[in-house]
Amino acid sequence: MSGFIKQLRSDIFAQCCLFILTMIGLAGIFAPWICTFDPATIDMQAKLLPVSAQHWLGTDHLGRDIFSRLIGGVRSTVFYGLFAMLLTMILGILMGMTAAIGGKKTDEFIMRLCDVLLSFPGEIMILALVGMLGPGIEHILVAVILVKWAWYARMIRGTVMQYTHKNYVHYSQAIGVSPWRIIRRHLLPVATAELIILASADMGAVILLISGLSFLGLGVQPPTPEWGAMLSDAKNIMLLYPQQMLPAGLAITLTVTAFNGFGDFLRDVLDPDSPLKGTNNE
């Protein structure tokens, strides 16, 4: 832990990324107290107001306070992304461990299923699934989980297979320790670094997916504030009021950059020889 903090102190860019992510997280947690107006309240008499002491970022074409919608959108954009990544990791870990210890037929079935999922561009598959399931953030989460778990399953399976023949694993088997307990106590911890690296790298992509699908009308539905939906609303008046595009656009850019930057730092610290280094996990 001391080594991690030491390297973090020497990396200014990683510090900036961590600071941005921390501020975004706190803004999402305390959104009801930070928002100066109800993000969903429409006031046509206050539409398209400029920046002022009352409306810190102005109002949109429906009179909704942009600052309040920006803060409220943290939960819809970032927190949903974190939730999707958590469930993806859980499913990937379970499927990877099952493939590793479930026998040859089980391993073949799960790995061939992973091959099928990984043979298509992830964004195209997610878009197709959301198109079939219909608009809604819950359908985006389902699509993300169904498509992305294969990366984690393959990684966990590879790690388990790599360490299966270690002496301490053979000793645990000799004294009658169950396979699941061996994986949980001895094999899963060695994959923690890869899990963290892959999840941190994936977060930026998931945020872009949620925002992109919401921009197309397939994600978060009105009046719930969401950054991609805010961009979609602003594009209709972009020629007359281009400044309407800036808050949500900058929020998405900063958040994705912060996740990618801090993910690179974690990769260098936790596993500098990771095969993910310099590659695109999509």
CSV table of C-alpha atoms in Angstrom, one decimal:
chain,number,residue,atom,x,y,z
A,1,MET,CA,0.0,0.0,0.0
A,2,SER,CA,2.8,2.4,0.8
A,3,GLY,CA,4.4,1.7,-2.6
A,4,PHE,CA,1.1,2.5,-4.3
A,5,ILE,CA,0.8,5.8,-2.5
A,6,LYS,CA,4.4,6.6,-3.3
A,7,GLN,CA,3.9,6.0,-7.0
A,8,LEU,CA,0.6,8.0,-6.9
A,9,ARG,CA,2.4,10.9,-5.3
A,10,SER,CA,5.0,10.9,-8.2
A,11,ASP,CA,2.3,10.8,-10.9
A,12,ILE,CA,0.5,14.2,-11.2
A,13,PHE,CA,-1.8,13.0,-14.0
A,14,ALA,CA,-3.0,10.0,-11.9
A,15,GLN,CA,-3.6,12.4,-9.0
A,16,CYS,CA,-5.7,14.7,-11.2
A,17,CYS,CA,-7.7,11.7,-12.5
A,18,LEU,CA,-8.3,10.4,-9.0
A,19,PHE,CA,-9.3,13.9,-7.9
A,20,ILE,CA,-11.8,14.2,-10.8
A,21,LEU,CA,-13.3,10.7,-10.1
A,22,THR,CA,-13.6,11.5,-6.4
A,23,MET,CA,-15.4,14.8,-7.0
A,24,ILE,CA,-17.7,13.1,-9.5
A,25,GLY,CA,-18.5,10.3,-7.0
A,26,LEU,CA,-19.2,12.8,-4.2
A,27,ALA,CA,-21.4,14.9,-6.5
A,28,GLY,CA,-23.4,11.8,-7.4
A,29,ILE,CA,-23.8,10.7,-3.8
A,30,PHE,CA,-24.8,14.1,-2.5
A,31,ALA,CA,-26.7,15.1,-5.6
A,32,PRO,CA,-30.0,15.9,-3.8
A,33,TRP,CA,-28.3,18.4,-1.6
A,34,ILE,CA,-26.0,19.9,-4.3
A,35,CYS,CA,-28.7,20.4,-7.0
A,36,THR,CA,-30.1,24.0,-6.7
A,37,PHE,CA,-33.3,23.0,-8.6
A,38,ASP,CA,-35.2,19.9,-9.3
A,39,PRO,CA,-33.5,18.4,-12.5
A,40,ALA,CA,-36.8,17.3,-13.9
A,41,THR,CA,-38.9,20.4,-13.3
A,42,ILE,CA,-40.0,22.2,-16.5
A,43,ASP,CA,-40.4,26.0,-16.5
A,44,MET,CA,-41.0,27.4,-19.9
A,45,GLN,CA,-40.8,30.9,-18.6
A,46,ALA,CA,-37.2,30.3,-17.7
A,47,LYS,CA,-36.0,28.5,-20.9
A,48,LEU,CA,-32.6,29.2,-22.4
A,49,LEU,CA,-31.5,31.6,-19.6
A,50,PRO,CA,-27.8,32.5,-19.6
A,51,VAL,CA,-25.3,31.8,-16.9
A,52,SER,CA,-26.3,33.7,-13.7
A,53,ALA,CA,-26.0,33.6,-9.9
A,54,GLN,CA,-29.3,31.7,-9.8
A,55,HIS,CA,-28.6,29.3,-12.7
A,56,TRP,CA,-24.9,28.5,-12.6
A,57,LEU,CA,-24.9,27.0,-16.1
A,58,GLY,CA,-28.0,28.5,-17.5
A,59,THR,CA,-31.2,26.6,-18.4
A,60,ASP,CA,-32.1,24.4,-21.4
A,61,HIS,CA,-34.9,24.7,-23.9
A,62,LEU,CA,-37.5,23.5,-21.3
A,63,GLY,CA,-36.4,25.8,-18.6
A,64,ARG,CA,-34.6,23.1,-16.6
A,65,ASP,CA,-31.5,24.1,-14.7
A,66,ILE,CA,-28.5,22.6,-16.5
A,67,PHE,CA,-26.2,22.5,-13.4
A,68,SER,CA,-28.8,20.5,-11.5
A,69,ARG,CA,-29.3,18.1,-14.5
A,70,LEU,CA,-25.5,17.7,-14.8
A,71,ILE,CA,-25.1,16.7,-11.2
A,72,GLY,CA,-28.2,14.5,-11.3
A,73,GLY,CA,-26.8,12.8,-14.4
A,74,VAL,CA,-23.9,11.4,-12.4
A,75,ARG,CA,-26.1,8.7,-11.0
A,76,SER,CA,-27.7,7.8,-14.4
A,77,THR,CA,-24.4,7.8,-16.3
A,78,VAL,CA,-21.5,6.9,-13.9
A,79,PHE,CA,-23.2,5.0,-11.1
A,80,TYR,CA,-25.1,2.8,-13.6
A,81,GLY,CA,-21.9,2.2,-15.3
A,82,LEU,CA,-20.2,1.1,-12.1
A,83,PHE,CA,-23.2,-1.2,-11.3
A,84,ALA,CA,-22.9,-2.8,-14.8
A,85,MET,CA,-19.2,-3.4,-14.3
A,86,LEU,CA,-19.7,-5.0,-10.9
A,87,LEU,CA,-22.3,-7.4,-12.2
A,88,THR,CA,-20.1,-8.1,-15.3
A,89,MET,CA,-17.2,-9.0,-13.0
A,90,ILE,CA,-19.3,-11.3,-10.8
A,91,LEU,CA,-20.7,-13.2,-13.8
A,92,GLY,CA,-17.3,-13.3,-15.5
A,93,ILE,CA,-15.6,-14.7,-12.3
A,94,LEU,CA,-18.3,-17.3,-11.8
A,95,MET,CA,-18.2,-18.5,-15.5
A,96,GLY,CA,-14.4,-18.4,-15.6
A,97,MET,CA,-14.1,-20.5,-12.4
A,98,THR,CA,-16.7,-22.9,-13.7
A,99,ALA,CA,-14.8,-23.4,-16.9
A,100,ALA,CA,-11.6,-24.0,-15.0
A,101,ILE,CA,-12.9,-26.7,-12.7
A,102,GLY,CA,-16.0,-28.0,-14.4
A,103,GLY,CA,-14.4,-30.6,-16.6
A,104,LYS,CA,-13.4,-30.7,-20.2
A,105,LYS,CA,-16.9,-30.5,-21.7
A,106,THR,CA,-17.9,-27.6,-19.5
A,107,ASP,CA,-14.7,-25.8,-20.3
A,108,GLU,CA,-15.2,-26.3,-24.0
A,109,PHE,CA,-18.7,-25.1,-23.9
A,110,ILE,CA,-18.0,-21.9,-22.0
A,111,MET,CA,-14.8,-21.1,-24.0
A,112,ARG,CA,-16.6,-21.6,-27.3
A,113,LEU,CA,-19.4,-19.3,-26.0
A,114,CYS,CA,-16.8,-16.7,-25.1
A,115,ASP,CA,-15.2,-17.1,-28.6
A,116,VAL,CA,-18.6,-16.3,-30.2
A,117,LEU,CA,-19.1,-13.2,-28.0
A,118,LEU,CA,-15.6,-11.9,-28.6
A,119,SER,CA,-15.7,-12.5,-32.3
A,120,PHE,CA,-18.1,-9.6,-32.8
A,121,PRO,CA,-17.6,-5.9,-32.0
A,122,GLY,CA,-19.0,-5.3,-28.5
A,123,GLU,CA,-20.7,-2.0,-29.3
A,124,ILE,CA,-22.5,-3.6,-32.3
A,125,MET,CA,-23.8,-6.5,-30.2
A,126,ILE,CA,-24.9,-4.2,-27.4
A,127,LEU,CA,-26.7,-1.9,-29.8
A,128,ALA,CA,-28.4,-5.0,-31.4
A,129,LEU,CA,-29.5,-6.3,-28.0
A,130,VAL,CA,-30.9,-2.9,-26.8
A,131,GLY,CA,-32.7,-2.6,-30.1
A,132,MET,CA,-34.3,-6.0,-29.5
A,133,LEU,CA,-35.1,-5.4,-25.8
A,134,GLY,CA,-36.3,-1.9,-26.3
A,135,PRO,CA,-35.3,1.5,-24.8
A,136,GLY,CA,-34.4,1.7,-21.1
A,137,ILE,CA,-31.3,1.9,-18.9
A,138,GLU,CA,-32.1,-1.6,-17.5
A,139,HIS,CA,-31.9,-3.1,-21.0
A,140,ILE,CA,-28.5,-1.3,-21.5
A,141,LEU,CA,-27.2,-2.9,-18.3
A,142,VAL,CA,-28.4,-6.3,-19.4
A,143,ALA,CA,-26.8,-5.9,-22.8
A,144,VAL,CA,-23.5,-4.7,-21.3
A,145,ILE,CA,-23.3,-7.6,-18.9
A,146,LEU,CA,-24.2,-10.3,-21.5
A,147,VAL,CA,-21.6,-9.0,-23.9
A,148,LYS,CA,-18.6,-8.1,-21.7
A,149,TRP,CA,-18.6,-11.0,-19.2
A,150,ALA,CA,-16.6,-13.1,-21.7
A,151,TRP,CA,-13.4,-11.0,-21.2
A,152,TYR,CA,-13.5,-11.6,-17.5
A,153,ALA,CA,-14.4,-15.3,-17.8
A,154,ARG,CA,-11.5,-15.9,-20.1
A,155,MET,CA,-9.0,-14.0,-17.9
A,156,ILE,CA,-10.1,-15.8,-14.7
A,157,ARG,CA,-10.1,-19.2,-16.4
A,158,GLY,CA,-6.5,-18.5,-17.7
A,159,THR,CA,-5.3,-17.4,-14.3
A,160,VAL,CA,-6.8,-20.5,-12.6
A,161,MET,CA,-5.3,-22.9,-15.2
A,162,GLN,CA,-1.9,-21.2,-14.9
A,163,TYR,CA,-1.7,-21.7,-11.1
A,164,THR,CA,-3.5,-25.0,-10.9
A,165,HIS,CA,-0.2,-27.0,-10.8
A,166,LYS,CA,1.5,-24.9,-8.1
A,167,ASN,CA,2.7,-26.9,-5.1
A,168,TYR,CA,0.4,-25.1,-2.6
A,169,VAL,CA,-2.6,-26.0,-4.8
A,170,HIS,CA,-1.6,-29.7,-4.8
A,171,TYR,CA,-1.1,-29.6,-1.1
A,172,SER,CA,-4.6,-28.1,-0.6
A,173,GLN,CA,-6.0,-30.8,-2.8
A,174,ALA,CA,-4.2,-33.5,-0.9
A,175,ILE,CA,-5.7,-32.5,2.4
A,176,GLY,CA,-9.2,-32.5,1.0
A,177,VAL,CA,-9.8,-28.8,0.4
A,178,SER,CA,-12.7,-28.3,-2.0
A,179,PRO,CA,-12.0,-26.9,-5.5
A,180,TRP,CA,-14.1,-23.8,-4.9
A,181,ARG,CA,-12.4,-23.0,-1.7
A,182,ILE,CA,-9.0,-23.4,-3.4
A,183,ILE,CA,-10.0,-21.0,-6.1
A,184,ARG,CA,-11.4,-18.5,-3.6
A,185,ARG,CA,-8.5,-18.6,-1.2
A,186,HIS,CA,-5.5,-19.2,-3.5
A,187,LEU,CA,-6.3,-18.6,-7.1
A,188,LEU,CA,-8.8,-15.7,-7.2
A,189,PRO,CA,-6.5,-13.3,-5.3
A,190,VAL,CA,-3.8,-13.6,-7.9
A,191,ALA,CA,-6.3,-12.4,-10.5
A,192,THR,CA,-7.3,-9.3,-8.6
A,193,ALA,CA,-4.8,-7.1,-10.3
A,194,GLU,CA,-6.0,-8.1,-13.8
A,195,LEU,CA,-9.7,-7.7,-12.7
A,196,ILE,CA,-9.0,-4.2,-11.5
A,197,ILE,CA,-7.1,-3.2,-14.6
A,198,LEU,CA,-9.7,-4.6,-17.0
A,199,ALA,CA,-12.6,-3.0,-15.1
A,200,SER,CA,-11.0,0.4,-14.9
A,201,ALA,CA,-10.2,0.3,-18.6
A,202,ASP,CA,-13.8,-0.8,-19.4
A,203,MET,CA,-15.5,1.9,-17.3
A,204,GLY,CA,-14.8,4.6,-19.9
A,205,ALA,CA,-16.3,2.4,-22.6
A,206,VAL,CA,-19.4,1.7,-20.6
A,207,ILE,CA,-20.0,5.3,-19.8
A,208,LEU,CA,-19.7,6.1,-23.5
A,209,LEU,CA,-22.1,3.3,-24.3
A,210,ILE,CA,-24.7,4.6,-21.8
A,211,SER,CA,-24.3,8.2,-23.0
A,212,GLY,CA,-24.3,7.2,-26.7
A,213,LEU,CA,-27.4,5.0,-26.4
A,214,SER,CA,-29.2,7.7,-24.4
A,215,PHE,CA,-28.2,10.2,-27.1
A,216,LEU,CA,-30.0,8.0,-29.6
A,217,GLY,CA,-33.1,7.7,-27.4
A,218,LEU,CA,-32.4,4.1,-26.4
A,219,GLY,CA,-31.1,4.6,-22.9
A,220,VAL,CA,-32.2,6.7,-20.0
A,221,GLN,CA,-35.7,8.1,-20.7
A,222,PRO,CA,-37.0,11.6,-19.9
A,223,PRO,CA,-37.3,13.3,-17.6
A,224,THR,CA,-34.4,11.5,-15.8
A,225,PRO,CA,-31.2,13.6,-16.2
A,226,GLU,CA,-28.4,11.8,-18.2
A,227,TRP,CA,-25.4,13.3,-19.9
A,228,GLY,CA,-26.1,11.7,-23.3
A,229,ALA,CA,-29.7,12.7,-23.2
A,230,MET,CA,-28.7,16.2,-22.4
A,231,LEU,CA,-26.5,16.3,-25.5
A,232,SER,CA,-29.4,14.9,-27.5
A,233,ASP,CA,-31.6,17.8,-26.3
A,234,ALA,CA,-29.0,20.4,-26.9
A,235,LYS,CA,-28.3,19.2,-30.5
A,236,ASN,CA,-31.7,20.5,-31.6
A,237,ILE,CA,-30.7,24.1,-30.8
A,238,MET,CA,-27.0,23.7,-31.4
A,239,LEU,CA,-26.8,26.3,-34.2
A,240,LEU,CA,-28.5,29.0,-32.1
A,241,TYR,CA,-27.2,28.0,-28.6
A,242,PRO,CA,-24.0,26.0,-29.1
A,243,GLN,CA,-23.0,26.5,-25.4
A,244,GLN,CA,-25.8,24.1,-24.5
A,245,MET,CA,-23.6,21.2,-25.7
A,246,LEU,CA,-20.6,22.1,-23.5
A,247,PRO,CA,-21.6,21.0,-19.9
A,248,ALA,CA,-22.6,17.4,-20.7
A,249,GLY,CA,-19.9,17.0,-23.4
A,250,LEU,CA,-17.2,18.2,-21.1
A,251,ALA,CA,-18.5,16.0,-18.3
A,252,ILE,CA,-18.4,12.9,-20.4
A,253,THR,CA,-14.9,13.8,-21.8
A,254,LEU,CA,-13.5,14.4,-18.3
A,255,THR,CA,-15.0,11.3,-16.8
A,256,VAL,CA,-13.9,8.9,-19.5
A,257,THR,CA,-10.4,10.5,-19.6
A,258,ALA,CA,-10.1,10.2,-15.8
A,259,PHE,CA,-11.1,6.5,-15.8
A,260,ASN,CA,-8.8,5.7,-18.7
A,261,GLY,CA,-5.9,7.7,-17.1
A,262,PHE,CA,-6.3,6.2,-13.7
A,263,GLY,CA,-6.8,2.7,-15.2
A,264,ASP,CA,-3.4,3.1,-17.0
A,265,PHE,CA,-1.8,4.1,-13.7
A,266,LEU,CA,-3.3,1.0,-11.9
A,267,ARG,CA,-2.1,-1.2,-14.7
A,268,ASP,CA,1.5,0.2,-14.4
A,269,VAL,CA,1.5,-0.2,-10.6
A,270,LEU,CA,-0.3,-3.5,-10.1
A,271,ASP,CA,0.9,-5.3,-13.2
A,272,PRO,CA,3.5,-3.5,-15.3
A,273,ASP,CA,3.9,-6.7,-17.5
A,274,SER,CA,0.2,-7.1,-18.1
A,275,PRO,CA,-0.8,-8.4,-21.6
A,276,LEU,CA,-3.4,-5.7,-21.6
A,277,LYS,CA,-0.7,-3.0,-21.7
A,278,GLY,CA,-0.8,-1.2,-25.0
A,279,THR,CA,-3.8,-3.2,-26.3
A,280,ASN,CA,-7.5,-2.4,-26.9
A,281,ASN,CA,-9.7,-4.7,-24.8
A,282,GLU,CA,-12.5,-4.3,-27.3
